[in-house]
Amino acid sequence: MIPREIHKPLRSIQVLISMSHQHSHSHHGHSHHGHSHDGHNHGNTDYNRAFIVGLVLNGSFVLIEFAFGLLANSVALIADAGHNLSDVLGLLLAWIASLLVRRQPSARYTYGWRKSSILAAFLNAIFLLVATGGIVWEAIQRCINPSEVQGGIVIGVAAIGILINTGTALMFLSGRKGDMNIRAAFQHMAADALVSVGVVLAGVGILWTNWLWLDPAFSLLISALIIISTWDLLKDSFHLTIDGVPRNVDERAVRTYLSERPGVVQIHDLHIWSMSTQETALTAHLVTPTGHPGDAFLAETCHDLREHFGIQHTTLQIEVADSNQPCPLETRCQI
């Protein structure tokens, strides 16, 4: 701790506020927002089971659906199998990322591997779009040259898919609001359940009308639904990958709050980004000509940023507006 009497000759004082210490020492009731290892590990243990069960069920179903799709000569069924395979790989990526996020920081990785959850979501979105492109191509070929489809098999297999995908989605239901990985898993499984409903409708339509074009037509509809649901995931994950301000944080509101703090006359070099799909970080330079405002000021500021804006990891640099030592980032990073 630097004594208050000697802080004025310094150009700035950089203070790192560790939110994990605040939670574990002062705010036990809010440990789920910080780095409480007990609560965090417990939650991941529950989702570990969900990931394992989801991978086993959906992996088995992909093999069954693909085999019966070939047997029934159904592009819709094969398309749904391809989509489900993409989701199996997506679940695997999300599960691996959820494990990597828990790795402790090191001298080389000072934030740990927290960003891996965002990268997994981004890769998952790209893979889904590429796989969907193959489905669209095959469906177009079948539209040009339709072939016989066994509607009964299509209906039976897709009905099993509805049960498996719905059950898997429900396992991720409770955590979908707090983690992009969990939300992506839930959305994909829920979408798969709806897609399987579409496959059932295609099979029923073929049995009633013998219109073979219904199969590739529903395949194109399925692909459109996949692209629509995946596009938002791609945009959101890319946004976080390049350290964009999280969509649930209002940068202007944060800037206004900091500028209205007692003694603060200017703010610059403000950055807000996602360290992972669950944790938001902030750094900023606060200019306080009257001197360093004290630890209570910093603790209150970090508490308010956490409670009102969902920012868990805050680093503030205090500057006293010394004209002989101007901050080099003041004009370069002004927004």
Short mmCIF file of C-alpha atoms in Angstrom, two decimals:
data_model
loop_
_atom_site.label_atom_id
_atom_site.label_comp_id
_atom_site.label_asym_id
_atom_site.label_seq_id
_atom_site.Cartn_x
_atom_site.Cartn_y
_atom_site.Cartn_z
CA MET A 1 0.00 0.00 0.00
CA ILE A 2 1.42 3.40 -1.02
CA PRO A 3 1.03 6.02 1.78
CA ARG A 4 -1.39 8.81 0.95
CA GLU A 5 1.25 11.47 1.63
CA ILE A 6 3.43 10.49 -1.34
CA HIS A 7 0.83 9.81 -3.97
CA LYS A 8 0.77 13.34 -5.48
CA PRO A 9 4.22 13.20 -7.13
CA LEU A 10 3.15 10.11 -8.98
CA ARG A 11 1.57 10.49 -12.40
CA SER A 12 -0.88 7.68 -11.78
CA ILE A 13 -1.70 4.85 -9.49
CA GLN A 14 -2.95 1.66 -11.06
CA VAL A 15 -5.19 -0.39 -8.87
CA LEU A 16 -6.34 -3.88 -9.75
CA ILE A 17 -9.56 -4.86 -8.08
CA SER A 18 -9.88 -8.61 -7.84
CA MET A 19 -13.57 -9.39 -7.73
CA SER A 20 -12.92 -12.95 -6.64
CA HIS A 21 -11.49 -11.69 -3.36
CA GLN A 22 -14.46 -9.45 -2.80
CA HIS A 23 -16.86 -12.31 -3.27
CA SER A 24 -15.01 -14.86 -1.22
CA HIS A 25 -14.22 -12.49 1.66
CA SER A 26 -17.09 -10.03 1.77
CA HIS A 27 -19.99 -11.21 -0.36
CA HIS A 28 -20.48 -14.93 0.17
CA GLY A 29 -24.08 -14.62 -0.99
CA HIS A 30 -22.94 -13.59 -4.47
CA SER A 31 -20.22 -16.16 -5.04
CA HIS A 32 -21.86 -17.32 -8.25
CA HIS A 33 -20.87 -14.05 -9.94
CA GLY A 34 -17.20 -14.35 -9.15
CA HIS A 35 -14.57 -17.04 -9.03
CA SER A 36 -15.86 -19.12 -6.16
CA HIS A 37 -14.35 -22.47 -7.05
CA ASP A 38 -16.81 -24.53 -5.06
CA GLY A 39 -19.91 -23.11 -6.70
CA HIS A 40 -18.32 -22.96 -10.13
CA ASN A 41 -17.15 -26.55 -10.03
CA HIS A 42 -20.49 -27.75 -8.73
CA GLY A 43 -22.33 -26.11 -11.63
CA ASN A 44 -19.89 -27.53 -14.16
CA THR A 45 -20.27 -31.00 -12.65
CA ASP A 46 -24.00 -30.83 -13.34
CA TYR A 47 -23.41 -29.71 -16.91
CA ASN A 48 -20.69 -32.32 -17.35
CA ARG A 49 -23.40 -34.93 -16.83
CA ALA A 50 -25.67 -33.11 -19.27
CA PHE A 51 -22.92 -32.97 -21.90
CA ILE A 52 -22.06 -36.66 -21.48
CA VAL A 53 -25.68 -37.81 -21.64
CA GLY A 54 -26.38 -35.48 -24.57
CA LEU A 55 -23.35 -36.70 -26.50
CA VAL A 56 -24.19 -40.38 -25.97
CA LEU A 57 -27.88 -40.00 -26.89
CA ASN A 58 -27.35 -37.74 -29.88
CA GLY A 59 -24.28 -39.62 -31.14
CA SER A 60 -26.23 -42.88 -31.12
CA PHE A 61 -29.20 -41.22 -32.77
CA VAL A 62 -27.04 -39.80 -35.58
CA LEU A 63 -25.89 -43.30 -36.52
CA ILE A 64 -29.45 -44.66 -36.38
CA GLU A 65 -30.92 -41.74 -38.33
CA PHE A 66 -28.25 -41.86 -41.03
CA ALA A 67 -28.65 -45.62 -41.49
CA PHE A 68 -32.43 -45.41 -41.76
CA GLY A 69 -32.13 -42.34 -43.99
CA LEU A 70 -30.17 -44.43 -46.47
CA LEU A 71 -32.63 -47.29 -46.06
CA ALA A 72 -35.64 -45.02 -46.61
CA ASN A 73 -33.87 -43.01 -49.33
CA SER A 74 -34.81 -39.82 -47.44
CA VAL A 75 -32.77 -36.68 -47.90
CA ALA A 76 -34.74 -35.02 -45.10
CA LEU A 77 -33.70 -37.78 -42.71
CA ILE A 78 -30.07 -37.68 -43.88
CA ALA A 79 -30.14 -33.87 -43.63
CA ASP A 80 -31.40 -34.08 -40.07
CA ALA A 81 -28.69 -36.66 -39.29
CA GLY A 82 -26.07 -34.28 -40.67
CA HIS A 83 -27.45 -31.46 -38.57
CA ASN A 84 -27.48 -33.67 -35.49
CA LEU A 85 -23.87 -34.68 -36.19
CA SER A 86 -22.95 -31.00 -36.27
CA ASP A 87 -24.66 -30.55 -32.93
CA VAL A 88 -22.82 -33.54 -31.46
CA LEU A 89 -19.53 -31.95 -32.46
CA GLY A 90 -20.81 -28.63 -31.15
CA LEU A 91 -21.68 -30.21 -27.81
CA LEU A 92 -18.22 -31.76 -27.70
CA LEU A 93 -16.57 -28.40 -28.39
CA ALA A 94 -18.71 -26.67 -25.77
CA TRP A 95 -17.94 -29.37 -23.20
CA ILE A 96 -14.18 -29.16 -23.82
CA ALA A 97 -14.36 -25.36 -23.60
CA SER A 98 -16.29 -25.53 -20.31
CA LEU A 99 -13.43 -27.62 -18.91
CA LEU A 100 -10.69 -25.35 -20.29
CA VAL A 101 -12.38 -22.28 -18.81
CA ARG A 102 -11.77 -23.71 -15.34
CA ARG A 103 -7.99 -23.90 -15.81
CA GLN A 104 -6.11 -21.63 -13.45
CA PRO A 105 -4.16 -18.60 -14.79
CA SER A 106 -0.44 -19.07 -15.36
CA ALA A 107 2.58 -16.91 -16.14
CA ARG A 108 1.96 -17.52 -19.86
CA TYR A 109 -1.86 -17.39 -19.78
CA THR A 110 -2.59 -14.71 -17.19
CA TYR A 111 -6.35 -14.94 -17.77
CA GLY A 112 -6.28 -18.72 -17.95
CA TRP A 113 -8.18 -20.31 -20.84
CA ARG A 114 -11.42 -18.41 -20.33
CA LYS A 115 -11.63 -17.22 -23.93
CA SER A 116 -11.87 -20.83 -25.12
CA SER A 117 -15.63 -20.85 -24.47
CA ILE A 118 -16.09 -17.95 -26.90
CA LEU A 119 -13.82 -19.57 -29.49
CA ALA A 120 -15.76 -22.83 -29.21
CA ALA A 121 -19.04 -21.04 -29.89
CA PHE A 122 -17.52 -19.30 -32.93
CA LEU A 123 -16.09 -22.53 -34.38
CA ASN A 124 -19.37 -24.29 -33.71
CA ALA A 125 -21.28 -21.67 -35.71
CA ILE A 126 -18.89 -21.90 -38.66
CA PHE A 127 -19.06 -25.69 -38.71
CA LEU A 128 -22.86 -25.64 -38.67
CA LEU A 129 -23.03 -23.26 -41.62
CA VAL A 130 -20.58 -25.34 -43.66
CA ALA A 131 -22.49 -28.55 -42.92
CA THR A 132 -25.77 -26.86 -43.83
CA GLY A 133 -24.34 -25.81 -47.18
CA GLY A 134 -23.77 -29.49 -48.03
CA ILE A 135 -27.34 -30.33 -47.03
CA VAL A 136 -28.73 -27.55 -49.25
CA TRP A 137 -26.70 -28.79 -52.22
CA GLU A 138 -27.94 -32.36 -51.85
CA ALA A 139 -31.55 -31.22 -51.40
CA ILE A 140 -31.39 -29.17 -54.60
CA GLN A 141 -30.13 -32.24 -56.48
CA ARG A 142 -33.07 -34.25 -55.13
CA CYS A 143 -35.51 -31.50 -56.13
CA ILE A 144 -34.26 -31.83 -59.70
CA ASN A 145 -34.28 -35.62 -59.60
CA PRO A 146 -36.75 -36.79 -56.90
CA SER A 147 -36.62 -40.43 -55.83
CA GLU A 148 -38.83 -42.84 -53.88
CA VAL A 149 -38.99 -42.32 -50.09
CA GLN A 150 -40.31 -44.68 -47.41
CA GLY A 151 -42.43 -42.27 -45.35
CA GLY A 152 -43.12 -44.73 -42.53
CA ILE A 153 -39.44 -45.11 -41.64
CA VAL A 154 -38.93 -41.35 -41.85
CA ILE A 155 -41.77 -40.72 -39.40
CA GLY A 156 -40.62 -43.36 -36.90
CA VAL A 157 -36.97 -42.28 -36.78
CA ALA A 158 -37.76 -38.57 -36.65
CA ALA A 159 -40.23 -39.16 -33.78
CA ILE A 160 -37.38 -40.71 -31.77
CA GLY A 161 -35.32 -37.63 -32.59
CA ILE A 162 -38.03 -35.38 -31.13
CA LEU A 163 -37.82 -37.22 -27.81
CA ILE A 164 -33.99 -37.27 -27.66
CA ASN A 165 -33.51 -33.66 -28.71
CA THR A 166 -36.21 -32.36 -26.39
CA GLY A 167 -34.77 -34.31 -23.46
CA THR A 168 -31.26 -33.00 -24.18
CA ALA A 169 -32.49 -29.42 -24.51
CA LEU A 170 -34.23 -29.59 -21.13
CA MET A 171 -30.94 -30.51 -19.45
CA PHE A 172 -29.51 -27.14 -20.54
CA LEU A 173 -32.68 -25.15 -19.91
CA SER A 174 -31.74 -23.64 -16.54
CA GLY A 175 -28.31 -22.33 -17.61
CA ARG A 176 -29.18 -20.87 -21.00
CA LYS A 177 -29.32 -17.25 -19.79
CA GLY A 178 -25.90 -17.05 -18.18
CA ASP A 179 -23.52 -18.75 -20.63
CA MET A 180 -23.31 -18.57 -24.42
CA ASN A 181 -22.09 -22.18 -24.57
CA ILE A 182 -25.04 -23.46 -22.57
CA ARG A 183 -27.42 -21.21 -24.47
CA ALA A 184 -26.06 -22.48 -27.79
CA ALA A 185 -26.44 -26.09 -26.65
CA PHE A 186 -30.03 -25.43 -25.56
CA GLN A 187 -30.95 -23.57 -28.75
CA HIS A 188 -29.47 -26.21 -31.03
CA MET A 189 -31.18 -29.07 -29.23
CA ALA A 190 -34.51 -27.23 -29.14
CA ALA A 191 -34.14 -26.39 -32.83
CA ASP A 192 -33.36 -30.04 -33.55
CA ALA A 193 -36.59 -31.05 -31.88
CA LEU A 194 -38.50 -28.65 -34.12
CA VAL A 195 -36.55 -29.84 -37.16
CA SER A 196 -37.49 -33.43 -36.36
CA VAL A 197 -41.11 -32.30 -36.24
CA GLY A 198 -40.62 -30.99 -39.76
CA VAL A 199 -39.20 -34.33 -40.89
CA VAL A 200 -42.25 -36.09 -39.44
CA LEU A 201 -44.51 -33.75 -41.38
CA ALA A 202 -42.59 -34.50 -44.57
CA GLY A 203 -43.05 -38.23 -44.01
CA VAL A 204 -46.76 -37.84 -43.32
CA GLY A 205 -47.14 -35.68 -46.41
CA ILE A 206 -45.44 -38.27 -48.60
CA LEU A 207 -47.66 -41.08 -47.23
CA TRP A 208 -50.82 -39.10 -47.92
CA THR A 209 -49.94 -37.50 -51.25
CA ASN A 210 -46.98 -39.47 -52.61
CA TRP A 211 -45.43 -36.12 -53.50
CA LEU A 212 -41.74 -37.03 -53.50
CA TRP A 213 -40.67 -33.39 -53.76
CA LEU A 214 -41.87 -32.85 -50.18
CA ASP A 215 -38.74 -34.59 -48.87
CA PRO A 216 -36.14 -32.25 -50.42
CA ALA A 217 -38.50 -29.29 -49.88
CA PHE A 218 -38.57 -29.95 -46.15
CA SER A 219 -34.80 -30.42 -46.29
CA LEU A 220 -34.46 -26.89 -47.65
CA LEU A 221 -36.82 -25.61 -44.97
CA ILE A 222 -34.76 -27.39 -42.31
CA SER A 223 -31.58 -25.84 -43.71
CA ALA A 224 -33.15 -22.37 -43.65
CA LEU A 225 -34.06 -22.83 -39.97
CA ILE A 226 -30.51 -23.97 -39.19
CA ILE A 227 -28.98 -20.96 -40.97
CA ILE A 228 -31.30 -18.51 -39.20
CA SER A 229 -30.61 -19.95 -35.75
CA THR A 230 -26.88 -20.26 -36.39
CA TRP A 231 -26.40 -16.78 -37.83
CA ASP A 232 -27.11 -15.07 -34.50
CA LEU A 233 -24.67 -17.41 -32.76
CA LEU A 234 -22.03 -16.61 -35.39
CA LYS A 235 -22.51 -12.85 -35.00
CA ASP A 236 -22.54 -12.93 -31.20
CA SER A 237 -19.52 -15.20 -30.88
CA PHE A 238 -17.51 -13.24 -33.47
CA HIS A 239 -18.40 -10.03 -31.66
CA LEU A 240 -16.97 -11.42 -28.42
CA THR A 241 -13.97 -12.99 -30.19
CA ILE A 242 -12.76 -9.56 -31.33
CA ASP A 243 -13.39 -8.14 -27.82
CA GLY A 244 -16.53 -6.20 -28.67
CA VAL A 245 -18.57 -4.77 -25.81
CA PRO A 246 -20.99 -7.52 -24.68
CA ARG A 247 -24.51 -6.87 -25.90
CA ASN A 248 -25.91 -6.93 -22.37
CA VAL A 249 -23.65 -4.02 -21.33
CA ASP A 250 -24.50 -0.41 -22.24
CA GLU A 251 -21.11 1.28 -22.78
CA ARG A 252 -22.62 4.76 -22.60
CA ALA A 253 -24.34 4.00 -19.32
CA VAL A 254 -21.09 2.67 -17.87
CA ARG A 255 -19.19 5.76 -19.06
CA THR A 256 -21.85 8.02 -17.57
CA TYR A 257 -21.73 6.20 -14.24
CA LEU A 258 -17.93 6.47 -14.02
CA SER A 259 -17.94 10.16 -15.02
CA GLU A 260 -20.39 10.92 -12.22
CA ARG A 261 -18.28 9.32 -9.53
CA PRO A 262 -17.10 11.81 -6.86
CA GLY A 263 -13.93 13.63 -7.88
CA VAL A 264 -13.80 12.23 -11.44
CA VAL A 265 -13.46 14.96 -14.08
CA GLN A 266 -12.49 12.87 -17.10
CA ILE A 267 -12.47 9.27 -18.36
CA HIS A 268 -10.35 7.80 -21.13
CA ASP A 269 -9.02 4.46 -22.34
CA LEU A 270 -12.27 2.74 -21.37
CA HIS A 271 -12.47 -0.87 -22.54
CA ILE A 272 -15.19 -3.44 -21.88
CA TRP A 273 -14.91 -6.99 -23.16
CA SER A 274 -15.79 -10.60 -22.40
CA MET A 275 -13.09 -12.71 -20.78
CA SER A 276 -15.32 -15.76 -21.31
CA THR A 277 -18.96 -16.46 -22.04
CA GLN A 278 -19.66 -15.88 -18.33
CA GLU A 279 -17.33 -13.09 -17.23
CA THR A 280 -17.03 -9.45 -18.35
CA ALA A 281 -13.99 -7.26 -17.74
CA LEU A 282 -13.42 -3.49 -17.73
CA THR A 283 -10.36 -1.23 -17.68
CA ALA A 284 -10.43 2.57 -17.54
CA HIS A 285 -8.38 5.65 -16.63
CA LEU A 286 -10.15 7.97 -14.18
CA VAL A 287 -8.79 11.50 -13.81
CA THR A 288 -9.20 12.86 -10.26
CA PRO A 289 -7.23 16.13 -9.81
CA THR A 290 -7.88 16.19 -6.05
CA GLY A 291 -5.81 13.05 -5.60
CA HIS A 292 -6.34 9.37 -5.15
CA PRO A 293 -9.92 8.80 -3.92
CA GLY A 294 -9.04 5.85 -1.70
CA ASP A 295 -9.76 2.13 -1.56
CA ALA A 296 -13.38 2.62 -0.43
CA PHE A 297 -14.06 4.56 -3.64
CA LEU A 298 -12.59 1.74 -5.74
CA ALA A 299 -14.44 -0.98 -3.85
CA GLU A 300 -17.77 0.82 -4.21
CA THR A 301 -17.17 1.47 -7.91
CA CYS A 302 -16.41 -2.19 -8.57
CA HIS A 303 -19.43 -3.29 -6.53
CA ASP A 304 -21.73 -1.02 -8.54
CA LEU A 305 -20.24 -2.14 -11.88
CA ARG A 306 -20.82 -5.75 -10.87
CA GLU A 307 -24.34 -5.30 -9.52
CA HIS A 308 -25.73 -2.86 -12.10
CA PHE A 309 -23.81 -3.75 -15.25
CA GLY A 310 -22.70 -7.36 -14.73
CA ILE A 311 -18.99 -6.48 -14.94
CA GLN A 312 -17.11 -8.88 -12.67
CA HIS A 313 -13.44 -8.00 -13.30
CA THR A 314 -12.53 -4.30 -13.06
CA THR A 315 -9.15 -2.58 -13.35
CA LEU A 316 -9.04 1.18 -12.73
CA GLN A 317 -6.09 3.51 -13.20
CA ILE A 318 -6.28 6.76 -11.22
CA GLU A 319 -4.60 9.84 -12.70
CA VAL A 320 -4.18 13.22 -10.99
CA ALA A 321 -3.99 15.38 -14.16
CA ASP A 322 -0.32 16.26 -13.82
CA SER A 323 0.40 18.52 -16.81
CA ASN A 324 4.07 17.54 -16.73
CA GLN A 325 3.22 13.85 -17.12
CA PRO A 326 0.20 13.57 -19.46
CA CYS A 327 -1.22 10.13 -20.13
CA PRO A 328 -0.13 9.01 -23.63
CA LEU A 329 -3.44 7.17 -24.08
CA GLU A 330 -5.63 10.18 -23.27
CA THR A 331 -6.06 11.46 -26.84
CA ARG A 332 -5.26 8.24 -28.73
CA CYS A 333 -8.04 6.26 -27.05
CA GLN A 334 -10.64 9.01 -26.68
CA ILE A 335 -14.04 7.92 -28.02
#
